[in-house]
Amino acid sequence: MESCAACGKADVSLKSCKACKLVKYCGVDCQVAHRRVHKKACRIKAAELSDAQLYTEPPAREDCPICMRMLPVDNNGCGYHTCCGKIICNGCVYSLTRTQDRCPFCNVANATTDDERKQRLFERIEKYNDPEAILMLGFCYEFGDNGFPVDHTKAVELYKRASELGCAVAHYHLGIVYRLGRGVDQDRKKTIHHFQIAAMMGHVLARHNLGAMELANGKHVRAMRHFMIAAKSGFHESMELVKLGFKDGIVTGIVTKDDFEDTLRCFQASQDEMRSEDRDRAKAAGVELVRNAKAVRLYKHASELGSASGHYHLGNAYRVGTGVDKDREKATHHFHIADMMGHVSARHNVGCMEWDMIAAKSGYHGSLEMLKIGFKGGIDDYGT
C-alpha cells in the first residue's frame, strides 16, 4: 500500500509530486516538510521527464490541402490564404492560378487592397477565431504591413492569443520577441520556453534554434539531439551540422554512425516528400521571391526609420540571399549598425562571423564548415 513520503500515513488520499511523480503526500504541509530531503532527487527526475518530452519525435508536418504533399520547411515556400484559411504550397498556387489572382483552393479572388486584406483577416478572426489569422494580424502590427501601424505590444498580444489556441508558429515568434526584446523585456527563459513548445509541436526552425543555443553554451550532446530531429524533418542547415558532427569538427564522437545514417535517411525521405515539379517550377518562376522581396522592402523601410531590428533582418536577408542577392559585406554592414544600436543578436552574429573567419584562415576545418553553413542558412538565424 502506498503511503505519504513524509509522515507515512497510508489510509488517506495521496497526491503525487507534480514535478517528478516519484513520491506522494497526504497534504501540502507534508510536502513542504519533506522538500529538503526530496529536492535533489526531484530536480533530477523532473529534468529527465522534461527531456523525454522535449526530445520525442514531433508530429508530422501538415500537408498542402491541394497536392497533399508535406508543406515546405521554409515558410517562404507556402502561404496563408485569408479567404479560406488554408496554407497552400507555392507549387499549387503557381500551377493552378499562374497569375495568382484567385485562391487555388476556394477560387475566391485574391484581395488586392489593404482594406480588403484587413476585412478578410478580421472576418476570419471574428467568425472562426482562426489562430493563423490572428498570427497574420500580429505580423501586420509587428512589421507595419497591409496598412497597419507598427505596434510591437499589440503584436505580442496577438501572438500570445494565437499560441493559446495551439499555433506553433505563434510560440516560435513569441520566442523571438522575448529574445530580441520587441514589445516585451528580453527574457531568455521565456525564449527557451516558447521555442521548446513550438519545437515539440513540430516547428523545425524553433528546434534548430534550440540546438544553436545549446551549441553556443557548449552543450554539444543536447545540441546534436535537436539538430538530428530537425534534420529528419528535412531542414538542410541542421543536416549540415549533423554531418559536421559526424565527420570531425566540433562534436567528435557524439553522432554515431547509426545516428548519422538514420538521420540522413529520414532527411532524404522528408526532402522527397516536400519536392514536386510544380514547386520547382514555382521557385524557378520567382513565386517565393515575390514574398521575400516584399519582406525586404519592409525591412529597408523599418531600417530607414531607425529600427535596429530592421537592420538586423536586412543583415540576415543579405547573408542568406532571401529576397536579395547574397552580399556578405552588406550583411556585415547592417549587423554592425544594429549592433551599435544595441541589438544583441546582431552583435552575436558579428562575433560569430569574425571569429570563424579568423579561425578558418588559420586552417581550422570546423570553422570553415561553419562559415559555409552560416552563410547558406545560419546556425544562429533567429529572424522571422
Tab-separated table of C-alpha atoms in Angstrom:
chain	number	residue	atom	x	y	z
A	1	MET	CA	0.000	0.000	0.000
A	2	GLU	CA	1.283	3.472	-0.893
A	3	SER	CA	1.980	5.886	1.929
A	4	CYS	CA	2.859	9.544	2.442
A	5	ALA	CA	6.590	10.088	1.852
A	6	ALA	CA	6.767	12.488	4.813
A	7	CYS	CA	4.516	11.141	7.607
A	8	GLY	CA	3.998	7.541	6.464
A	9	LYS	CA	0.188	7.592	6.566
A	10	ALA	CA	-1.355	5.064	4.209
A	11	ASP	CA	-5.071	5.268	4.912
A	12	VAL	CA	-5.543	8.749	3.423
A	13	SER	CA	-5.910	10.334	-0.001
A	14	LEU	CA	-2.484	10.869	-1.587
A	15	LYS	CA	-1.291	13.181	-4.360
A	16	SER	CA	1.886	12.753	-6.408
A	17	CYS	CA	4.636	15.344	-6.528
A	18	LYS	CA	3.735	17.336	-9.656
A	19	ALA	CA	7.330	17.775	-10.791
A	20	CYS	CA	8.768	14.265	-10.604
A	21	LYS	CA	5.858	11.871	-9.897
A	22	LEU	CA	8.256	9.833	-7.703
A	23	VAL	CA	6.585	10.268	-4.316
A	24	LYS	CA	3.159	11.021	-2.876
A	25	TYR	CA	1.950	13.188	0.017
A	26	CYS	CA	-1.183	13.400	2.119
A	27	GLY	CA	-1.133	17.200	2.115
A	28	VAL	CA	0.755	20.410	1.454
A	29	ASP	CA	2.270	20.503	4.957
A	30	CYS	CA	3.926	17.120	4.454
A	31	GLN	CA	5.184	18.121	1.011
A	32	VAL	CA	6.776	21.300	2.397
A	33	ALA	CA	8.327	19.422	5.326
A	34	HIS	CA	9.800	16.798	3.016
A	35	ARG	CA	11.102	19.288	0.467
A	36	ARG	CA	14.651	19.484	1.815
A	37	VAL	CA	15.057	15.704	1.668
A	38	HIS	CA	13.357	15.271	-1.688
A	39	LYS	CA	14.611	18.352	-3.584
A	40	LYS	CA	17.708	16.875	-5.262
A	41	ALA	CA	16.048	13.666	-6.474
A	42	CYS	CA	13.022	15.678	-7.593
A	43	ARG	CA	15.101	18.000	-9.776
A	44	ILE	CA	16.970	15.133	-11.413
A	45	LYS	CA	13.810	13.170	-12.194
A	46	ALA	CA	11.909	16.268	-13.335
A	47	ALA	CA	14.743	17.118	-15.745
A	48	GLU	CA	14.666	13.559	-17.112
A	49	LEU	CA	10.900	13.733	-17.660
A	50	SER	CA	11.224	17.146	-19.317
A	51	ASP	CA	13.960	15.930	-21.676
A	52	ALA	CA	11.994	12.802	-22.551
A	53	GLN	CA	9.121	15.026	-23.656
A	54	LEU	CA	11.350	17.610	-25.374
A	55	TYR	CA	13.311	15.098	-27.470
A	56	THR	CA	10.333	12.995	-28.525
A	57	GLU	CA	9.933	12.895	-32.303
A	58	PRO	CA	7.478	15.692	-33.196
A	59	PRO	CA	4.246	15.164	-35.136
A	60	ALA	CA	4.473	15.116	-38.928
A	61	ARG	CA	4.206	18.437	-40.714
A	62	GLU	CA	0.881	19.350	-42.305
A	63	ASP	CA	0.189	18.603	-45.955
A	64	CYS	CA	-0.827	21.084	-48.608
A	65	PRO	CA	-4.636	20.663	-48.892
A	66	ILE	CA	-4.437	20.510	-52.698
A	67	CYS	CA	-1.447	18.362	-53.693
A	68	MET	CA	-1.371	16.521	-50.330
A	69	ARG	CA	2.418	16.726	-50.172
A	70	MET	CA	4.137	17.829	-46.967
A	71	LEU	CA	4.368	21.606	-46.691
A	72	PRO	CA	7.896	23.003	-47.099
A	73	VAL	CA	10.016	23.521	-44.002
A	74	ASP	CA	10.781	27.001	-45.308
A	75	ASN	CA	7.657	29.100	-44.772
A	76	ASN	CA	8.523	31.102	-47.887
A	77	GLY	CA	7.515	28.008	-49.869
A	78	CYS	CA	3.857	28.325	-48.846
A	79	GLY	CA	1.349	30.955	-47.828
A	80	TYR	CA	-1.782	31.521	-45.754
A	81	HIS	CA	-4.974	32.447	-47.644
A	82	THR	CA	-7.399	34.634	-45.723
A	83	CYS	CA	-10.355	33.664	-47.930
A	84	CYS	CA	-10.490	30.013	-46.826
A	85	GLY	CA	-7.922	29.872	-44.009
A	86	LYS	CA	-5.764	27.312	-45.836
A	87	ILE	CA	-1.973	27.183	-46.013
A	88	ILE	CA	-1.157	26.282	-49.615
A	89	CYS	CA	2.209	25.498	-51.179
A	90	ASN	CA	3.607	27.781	-53.881
A	91	GLY	CA	3.596	24.895	-56.352
A	92	CYS	CA	-0.181	24.656	-56.276
A	93	VAL	CA	-0.575	28.440	-56.339
A	94	TYR	CA	1.638	28.641	-59.409
A	95	SER	CA	0.298	25.629	-61.312
A	96	LEU	CA	-3.401	26.369	-60.758
A	97	THR	CA	-3.548	30.149	-60.934
A	98	ARG	CA	-0.339	31.276	-62.707
A	99	THR	CA	-1.337	34.932	-62.445
A	100	GLN	CA	-2.002	34.409	-58.705
A	101	ASP	CA	-5.251	36.386	-58.911
A	102	ARG	CA	-7.512	33.711	-57.360
A	103	CYS	CA	-7.204	31.266	-54.485
A	104	PRO	CA	-6.412	27.799	-55.863
A	105	PHE	CA	-8.442	26.138	-53.093
A	106	CYS	CA	-11.731	28.080	-52.898
A	107	ASN	CA	-11.418	30.031	-56.179
A	108	VAL	CA	-12.190	33.355	-54.479
A	109	ALA	CA	-10.458	36.380	-55.996
A	110	ASN	CA	-7.365	37.389	-54.040
A	111	ALA	CA	-7.524	40.621	-52.074
A	112	THR	CA	-5.827	43.423	-53.966
A	113	THR	CA	-6.008	46.327	-51.499
A	114	ASP	CA	-5.015	46.811	-47.863
A	115	ASP	CA	-8.657	47.388	-46.903
A	116	GLU	CA	-9.710	44.062	-48.454
A	117	ARG	CA	-6.916	42.203	-46.655
A	118	LYS	CA	-7.846	43.823	-43.338
A	119	GLN	CA	-11.520	42.935	-43.798
A	120	ARG	CA	-10.749	39.285	-44.562
A	121	LEU	CA	-8.395	38.958	-41.607
A	122	PHE	CA	-10.941	40.403	-39.205
A	123	GLU	CA	-13.686	38.177	-40.653
A	124	ARG	CA	-11.580	35.050	-40.121
A	125	ILE	CA	-10.894	36.106	-36.541
A	126	GLU	CA	-14.448	37.157	-35.661
A	127	LYS	CA	-16.202	34.167	-37.275
A	128	TYR	CA	-13.749	31.343	-36.611
A	129	ASN	CA	-11.248	32.621	-34.023
A	130	ASP	CA	-8.672	31.320	-36.509
A	131	PRO	CA	-5.217	31.188	-34.849
A	132	GLU	CA	-3.458	31.547	-38.223
A	133	ALA	CA	-5.423	34.724	-38.977
A	134	ILE	CA	-4.616	36.059	-35.509
A	135	LEU	CA	-0.952	35.290	-36.181
A	136	MET	CA	-1.101	37.103	-39.541
A	137	LEU	CA	-2.636	40.123	-37.831
A	138	GLY	CA	0.255	40.021	-35.369
A	139	PHE	CA	2.692	40.117	-38.294
A	140	CYS	CA	0.851	43.130	-39.705
A	141	TYR	CA	1.309	45.044	-36.456
A	142	GLU	CA	4.925	43.941	-35.981
A	143	PHE	CA	6.075	44.953	-39.464
A	144	GLY	CA	3.521	47.609	-40.409
A	145	ASP	CA	2.175	45.517	-43.293
A	146	ASN	CA	-1.154	45.941	-45.134
A	147	GLY	CA	-1.632	49.494	-43.883
A	148	PHE	CA	-1.374	48.666	-40.165
A	149	PRO	CA	0.732	50.869	-37.855
A	150	VAL	CA	3.817	49.302	-36.285
A	151	ASP	CA	2.833	48.282	-32.753
A	152	HIS	CA	5.066	45.645	-31.143
A	153	THR	CA	2.985	45.472	-27.959
A	154	LYS	CA	-0.170	44.702	-29.952
A	155	ALA	CA	1.759	42.133	-32.000
A	156	VAL	CA	2.847	40.322	-28.839
A	157	GLU	CA	-0.735	40.259	-27.549
A	158	LEU	CA	-1.871	38.646	-30.794
A	159	TYR	CA	0.983	36.109	-30.762
A	160	LYS	CA	0.000	35.125	-27.222
A	161	ARG	CA	-3.635	34.743	-28.240
A	162	ALA	CA	-2.709	32.573	-31.221
A	163	SER	CA	-0.328	30.470	-29.119
A	164	GLU	CA	-3.099	29.779	-26.591
A	165	LEU	CA	-5.131	28.393	-29.498
A	166	GLY	CA	-2.346	25.927	-30.321
A	167	CYS	CA	-0.389	27.758	-33.040
A	168	ALA	CA	3.227	26.545	-33.093
A	169	VAL	CA	4.396	29.469	-35.259
A	170	ALA	CA	2.997	31.898	-32.681
A	171	HIS	CA	5.060	30.208	-29.964
A	172	TYR	CA	8.113	30.496	-32.201
A	173	HIS	CA	7.577	34.222	-32.722
A	174	LEU	CA	6.980	34.742	-29.020
A	175	GLY	CA	10.392	33.147	-28.513
A	176	ILE	CA	11.839	35.649	-30.978
A	177	VAL	CA	10.257	38.741	-29.405
A	178	TYR	CA	11.386	37.694	-25.929
A	179	ARG	CA	14.879	37.081	-27.245
A	180	LEU	CA	15.106	40.427	-29.053
A	181	GLY	CA	13.014	42.493	-26.643
A	182	ARG	CA	10.423	43.629	-29.198
A	183	GLY	CA	7.341	44.817	-27.330
A	184	VAL	CA	8.467	42.963	-24.185
A	185	ASP	CA	11.505	42.864	-21.914
A	186	GLN	CA	14.204	40.464	-23.034
A	187	ASP	CA	13.775	37.152	-21.239
A	188	ARG	CA	15.957	34.164	-22.129
A	189	LYS	CA	13.872	31.732	-20.077
A	190	LYS	CA	10.690	32.688	-21.903
A	191	THR	CA	12.530	32.475	-25.240
A	192	ILE	CA	13.559	28.900	-24.492
A	193	HIS	CA	10.097	28.070	-23.115
A	194	HIS	CA	8.298	29.146	-26.289
A	195	PHE	CA	10.929	27.645	-28.613
A	196	GLN	CA	10.534	24.348	-26.761
A	197	ILE	CA	6.751	24.347	-27.072
A	198	ALA	CA	6.993	25.203	-30.775
A	199	ALA	CA	9.634	22.501	-31.331
A	200	MET	CA	7.520	19.850	-29.603
A	201	MET	CA	4.625	20.869	-31.855
A	202	GLY	CA	6.812	20.278	-34.911
A	203	HIS	CA	8.221	23.746	-35.701
A	204	VAL	CA	11.549	22.892	-37.324
A	205	LEU	CA	13.276	26.284	-37.098
A	206	ALA	CA	12.447	26.513	-33.380
A	207	ARG	CA	14.070	23.089	-32.969
A	208	HIS	CA	17.145	24.208	-34.931
A	209	ASN	CA	17.429	27.382	-32.843
A	210	LEU	CA	17.309	25.382	-29.621
A	211	GLY	CA	20.216	23.348	-30.973
A	212	ALA	CA	22.118	26.528	-31.849
A	213	MET	CA	21.585	27.888	-28.337
A	214	GLU	CA	22.793	24.647	-26.745
A	215	LEU	CA	25.795	24.615	-29.089
A	216	ALA	CA	26.668	28.197	-28.110
A	217	ASN	CA	26.575	27.103	-24.457
A	218	GLY	CA	28.965	24.213	-25.148
A	219	LYS	CA	26.285	21.542	-24.623
A	220	HIS	CA	27.136	19.582	-27.746
A	221	VAL	CA	25.199	16.402	-26.962
A	222	ARG	CA	21.944	18.274	-26.382
A	223	ALA	CA	22.582	20.447	-29.448
A	224	MET	CA	23.078	17.451	-31.715
A	225	ARG	CA	19.912	15.801	-30.474
A	226	HIS	CA	17.974	18.888	-31.569
A	227	PHE	CA	19.795	19.096	-34.907
A	228	MET	CA	19.114	15.438	-35.676
A	229	ILE	CA	15.375	15.866	-35.032
A	230	ALA	CA	15.253	18.997	-37.214
A	231	ALA	CA	17.290	17.282	-39.941
A	232	LYS	CA	14.906	14.329	-40.002
A	233	SER	CA	12.129	16.800	-40.787
A	234	GLY	CA	14.050	17.938	-43.858
A	235	PHE	CA	15.846	21.055	-42.557
A	236	HIS	CA	19.035	21.377	-44.610
A	237	GLU	CA	21.087	23.535	-42.198
A	238	SER	CA	20.529	21.050	-39.356
A	239	MET	CA	21.574	18.185	-41.630
A	240	GLU	CA	24.810	20.000	-42.474
A	241	LEU	CA	25.596	20.369	-38.769
A	242	VAL	CA	24.897	16.686	-38.144
A	243	LYS	CA	27.323	15.861	-40.980
A	244	LEU	CA	29.891	18.142	-39.391
A	245	GLY	CA	29.369	16.489	-36.028
A	246	PHE	CA	29.790	13.048	-37.537
A	247	LYS	CA	32.922	13.847	-39.589
A	248	ASP	CA	35.128	15.696	-37.101
A	249	GLY	CA	34.729	19.343	-36.117
A	250	ILE	CA	33.007	20.456	-33.001
A	251	VAL	CA	31.387	17.331	-31.574
A	252	THR	CA	33.601	14.362	-32.359
A	253	GLY	CA	32.072	11.042	-31.369
A	254	ILE	CA	28.696	12.401	-30.305
A	255	VAL	CA	26.931	11.484	-33.553
A	256	THR	CA	27.395	7.757	-34.101
A	257	LYS	CA	27.362	6.056	-37.485
A	258	ASP	CA	23.904	4.626	-36.799
A	259	ASP	CA	22.613	8.080	-35.733
A	260	PHE	CA	24.026	9.676	-38.865
A	261	GLU	CA	22.667	7.042	-41.252
A	262	ASP	CA	19.199	7.133	-39.660
A	263	THR	CA	19.119	10.942	-39.734
A	264	LEU	CA	20.305	11.090	-43.337
A	265	ARG	CA	17.727	8.514	-44.430
A	266	CYS	CA	14.875	10.435	-42.763
A	267	PHE	CA	16.199	13.752	-44.122
A	268	GLN	CA	16.191	12.438	-47.680
A	269	ALA	CA	12.694	10.987	-47.243
A	270	SER	CA	11.398	14.343	-45.964
A	271	GLN	CA	13.082	16.189	-48.821
A	272	ASP	CA	11.463	13.825	-51.321
A	273	GLU	CA	8.075	14.315	-49.688
A	274	MET	CA	8.368	18.106	-49.925
A	275	ARG	CA	9.657	18.128	-53.514
A	276	SER	CA	7.447	18.323	-56.586
A	277	GLU	CA	7.754	19.532	-60.154
A	278	ASP	CA	5.186	22.268	-59.535
A	279	ARG	CA	7.112	23.558	-56.528
A	280	ASP	CA	10.340	23.549	-58.534
A	281	ARG	CA	8.626	25.484	-61.326
A	282	ALA	CA	7.197	27.972	-58.836
A	283	LYS	CA	10.617	28.543	-57.318
A	284	ALA	CA	12.179	28.971	-60.761
A	285	ALA	CA	9.427	31.444	-61.664
A	286	GLY	CA	10.185	33.512	-58.583
A	287	VAL	CA	6.956	32.966	-56.628
A	288	GLU	CA	8.939	32.752	-53.394
A	289	LEU	CA	10.953	35.829	-54.330
A	290	VAL	CA	7.768	37.891	-54.561
A	291	ARG	CA	7.097	37.255	-50.886
A	292	ASN	CA	10.742	37.610	-49.876
A	293	ALA	CA	11.215	40.840	-51.810
A	294	LYS	CA	8.192	42.338	-50.075
A	295	ALA	CA	9.688	41.452	-46.694
A	296	VAL	CA	12.990	43.069	-47.676
A	297	ARG	CA	11.176	46.272	-48.660
A	298	LEU	CA	9.560	46.370	-45.225
A	299	TYR	CA	12.903	45.755	-43.505
A	300	LYS	CA	14.508	48.570	-45.512
A	301	HIS	CA	11.663	50.911	-44.620
A	302	ALA	CA	11.996	49.999	-40.930
A	303	SER	CA	15.777	50.498	-41.004
A	304	GLU	CA	15.347	53.933	-42.613
A	305	LEU	CA	13.087	54.861	-39.701
A	306	GLY	CA	15.865	53.925	-37.274
A	307	SER	CA	14.826	50.365	-36.387
A	308	ALA	CA	17.648	48.139	-35.123
A	309	SER	CA	15.533	45.068	-35.916
A	310	GLY	CA	15.123	46.335	-39.479
A	311	HIS	CA	18.897	46.471	-39.908
A	312	TYR	CA	19.253	43.038	-38.262
A	313	HIS	CA	16.753	41.405	-40.620
A	314	LEU	CA	18.325	43.115	-43.614
A	315	GLY	CA	21.643	41.634	-42.496
A	316	ASN	CA	20.075	38.173	-42.406
A	317	ALA	CA	18.475	38.726	-45.837
A	318	TYR	CA	21.806	39.661	-47.420
A	319	ARG	CA	23.609	36.858	-45.585
A	320	VAL	CA	21.196	34.127	-46.696
A	321	GLY	CA	20.096	35.624	-50.029
A	322	THR	CA	16.417	35.950	-49.104
A	323	GLY	CA	14.737	38.395	-51.483
A	324	VAL	CA	18.107	39.874	-52.467
A	325	ASP	CA	21.415	38.618	-53.827
A	326	LYS	CA	23.811	37.272	-51.208
A	327	ASP	CA	26.214	40.009	-50.128
A	328	ARG	CA	28.449	39.384	-47.136
A	329	GLU	CA	29.638	42.997	-46.990
A	330	LYS	CA	26.085	44.357	-46.829
A	331	ALA	CA	25.144	41.693	-44.270
A	332	THR	CA	28.050	42.734	-42.064
A	333	HIS	CA	27.217	46.416	-42.606
A	334	HIS	CA	23.647	46.051	-41.372
A	335	PHE	CA	24.658	43.760	-38.495
A	336	HIS	CA	27.189	46.393	-37.374
A	337	ILE	CA	24.574	49.160	-37.468
A	338	ALA	CA	22.109	47.035	-35.486
A	339	ASP	CA	24.929	46.148	-33.072
A	340	MET	CA	25.714	49.828	-32.469
A	341	MET	CA	22.017	50.406	-31.792
A	342	GLY	CA	22.107	47.735	-29.069
A	343	HIS	CA	20.714	44.718	-30.954
A	344	VAL	CA	22.101	41.711	-29.065
A	345	SER	CA	21.547	39.098	-31.783
A	346	ALA	CA	23.291	41.309	-34.347
A	347	ARG	CA	26.322	41.577	-32.058
A	348	HIS	CA	26.346	37.796	-31.641
A	349	ASN	CA	26.223	37.284	-35.427
A	350	VAL	CA	29.040	39.791	-35.989
A	351	GLY	CA	31.136	37.995	-33.392
A	352	CYS	CA	30.460	34.558	-34.869
A	353	MET	CA	31.281	35.717	-38.407
A	354	GLU	CA	34.518	37.435	-37.362
A	355	TRP	CA	35.701	34.568	-35.152
A	356	ASP	CA	35.028	31.939	-37.780
A	357	MET	CA	36.787	33.998	-40.459
A	358	ILE	CA	39.918	34.215	-38.315
A	359	ALA	CA	39.857	30.536	-37.379
A	360	ALA	CA	39.133	29.390	-40.952
A	361	LYS	CA	42.018	31.449	-42.304
A	362	SER	CA	44.233	29.732	-39.750
A	363	GLY	CA	43.320	26.371	-41.255
A	364	TYR	CA	40.639	25.188	-38.807
A	365	HIS	CA	38.352	22.917	-40.835
A	366	GLY	CA	35.450	23.138	-38.405
A	367	SER	CA	35.270	26.925	-38.696
A	368	LEU	CA	35.435	26.761	-42.483
A	369	GLU	CA	32.486	24.357	-42.464
A	370	MET	CA	30.608	26.575	-40.006
A	371	LEU	CA	31.180	29.571	-42.290
A	372	LYS	CA	29.741	27.631	-45.236
A	373	ILE	CA	26.695	26.615	-43.218
A	374	GLY	CA	26.250	30.021	-41.635
A	375	PHE	CA	26.379	31.836	-44.967
A	376	LYS	CA	23.921	29.390	-46.553
A	377	GLY	CA	21.277	29.275	-43.869
A	378	GLY	CA	22.513	30.425	-40.488
A	379	ILE	CA	23.376	28.450	-37.397
A	380	ASP	CA	22.139	31.382	-35.343
A	381	ASP	CA	19.377	32.701	-37.541
A	382	TYR	CA	16.615	33.721	-35.140
A	383	GLY	CA	14.998	36.039	-37.647
A	384	THR	CA	11.451	35.839	-38.834
